[in-house]
Amino acid sequence: MLLVLTGVTAVSVALLAYVNELTKGPIAEANAKTLNEALKKVLPEFTNNPVAESDTIFSEKDGKKNVDFIVYPAKNGEELVGTAVEAKSMGFGGELKVLVGFNAEGKIYNYSLLAHAETPGLGSKADKWFGAYDPAKGEQAVSHEASTKSILGMNPGETPLTVSKDGGMVDAITASTITSRAFLNAVNAAYQAYKAKGGEVNGVSGASQKATDADAATGATIKVELTDSVSAK
């Protein structure tokens, strides 16, 4: 009996490994397609390959909560027209993953909610609530000047984004303040990563570090310290 169970287990493990190997390629292709579509959505028109030129940034605050960022530069010819940053934050139901697009002046161009585990009909509204639009579907951008829900056109470097309940300028999702805070926290963090890509920041050791052309070419890891964040309470 023991030999039979052992044999069944071995076969099951082998089959699972085989299935995982079969699905690995299609899953990777699907993820790449989703990312490329999101980059086209959140950035001004570009002619380069942002994924091939991307940088990975490792961020740390007070020695805790390590957060990984991926920075995607968008160029039209030789001109840098924008930058997209993939950032994460903990929401009400789990991790939020956001892709935020900034134009060359540091203003938010658009965003895409890549993944979340928020409550359907409540926190899940973050995918559109803060002004995200899809130009491929003929949707038009609505700036913060036109709607206090929208973050489009705002520069987190001038004023970190916070919800109106906390004295900020952005209207939270109805009945989903925690999700709203978490989302804006991710956007603020994404902006810091955007700035770190081309400027000096305080590293974990306190020394100044700069993202050089060599870093961009090799995808080097840069350490930054988050100084402006919105805790989800």
mmCIF file of C-alpha atoms in Angstrom, residues 35-36 39-40 45-55 71-77 84:
data_model
loop_
_atom_site.group_PDB
_atom_site.id
_atom_site.type_symbol
_atom_site.label_atom_id
_atom_site.label_comp_id
_atom_site.label_asym_id
_atom_site.label_seq_id
_atom_site.Cartn_x
_atom_site.Cartn_y
_atom_site.Cartn_z
ATOM 1 C CA LEU A 35 2.299 45.129 -19.651
ATOM 2 C CA ASN A 36 2.880 46.448 -23.174
ATOM 3 C CA LEU A 39 2.507 51.095 -21.109
ATOM 4 C CA LYS A 40 0.824 52.351 -24.289
ATOM 5 C CA GLU A 45 3.384 58.188 -27.757
ATOM 6 C CA PHE A 46 6.828 56.582 -27.823
ATOM 7 C CA THR A 47 9.074 54.882 -30.379
ATOM 8 C CA ASN A 48 11.507 52.970 -28.148
ATOM 9 C CA ASN A 49 11.073 49.739 -26.185
ATOM 10 C CA PRO A 50 10.492 50.812 -22.540
ATOM 11 C CA VAL A 51 10.671 47.219 -21.285
ATOM 12 C CA ALA A 52 14.097 46.629 -22.827
ATOM 13 C CA GLU A 53 15.383 49.878 -21.293
ATOM 14 C CA SER A 54 13.738 49.453 -17.886
ATOM 15 C CA ASP A 55 15.475 49.876 -14.522
ATOM 16 C CA VAL A 71 10.932 52.195 -14.176
ATOM 17 C CA TYR A 72 10.118 52.284 -17.901
ATOM 18 C CA PRO A 73 11.489 55.256 -19.909
ATOM 19 C CA ALA A 74 9.467 56.359 -22.947
ATOM 20 C CA LYS A 75 11.243 58.122 -25.803
ATOM 21 C CA ASN A 76 10.136 59.595 -29.087
ATOM 22 C CA GLY A 77 13.313 59.404 -31.105
ATOM 23 C CA ALA A 84 6.109 54.777 -16.300
#
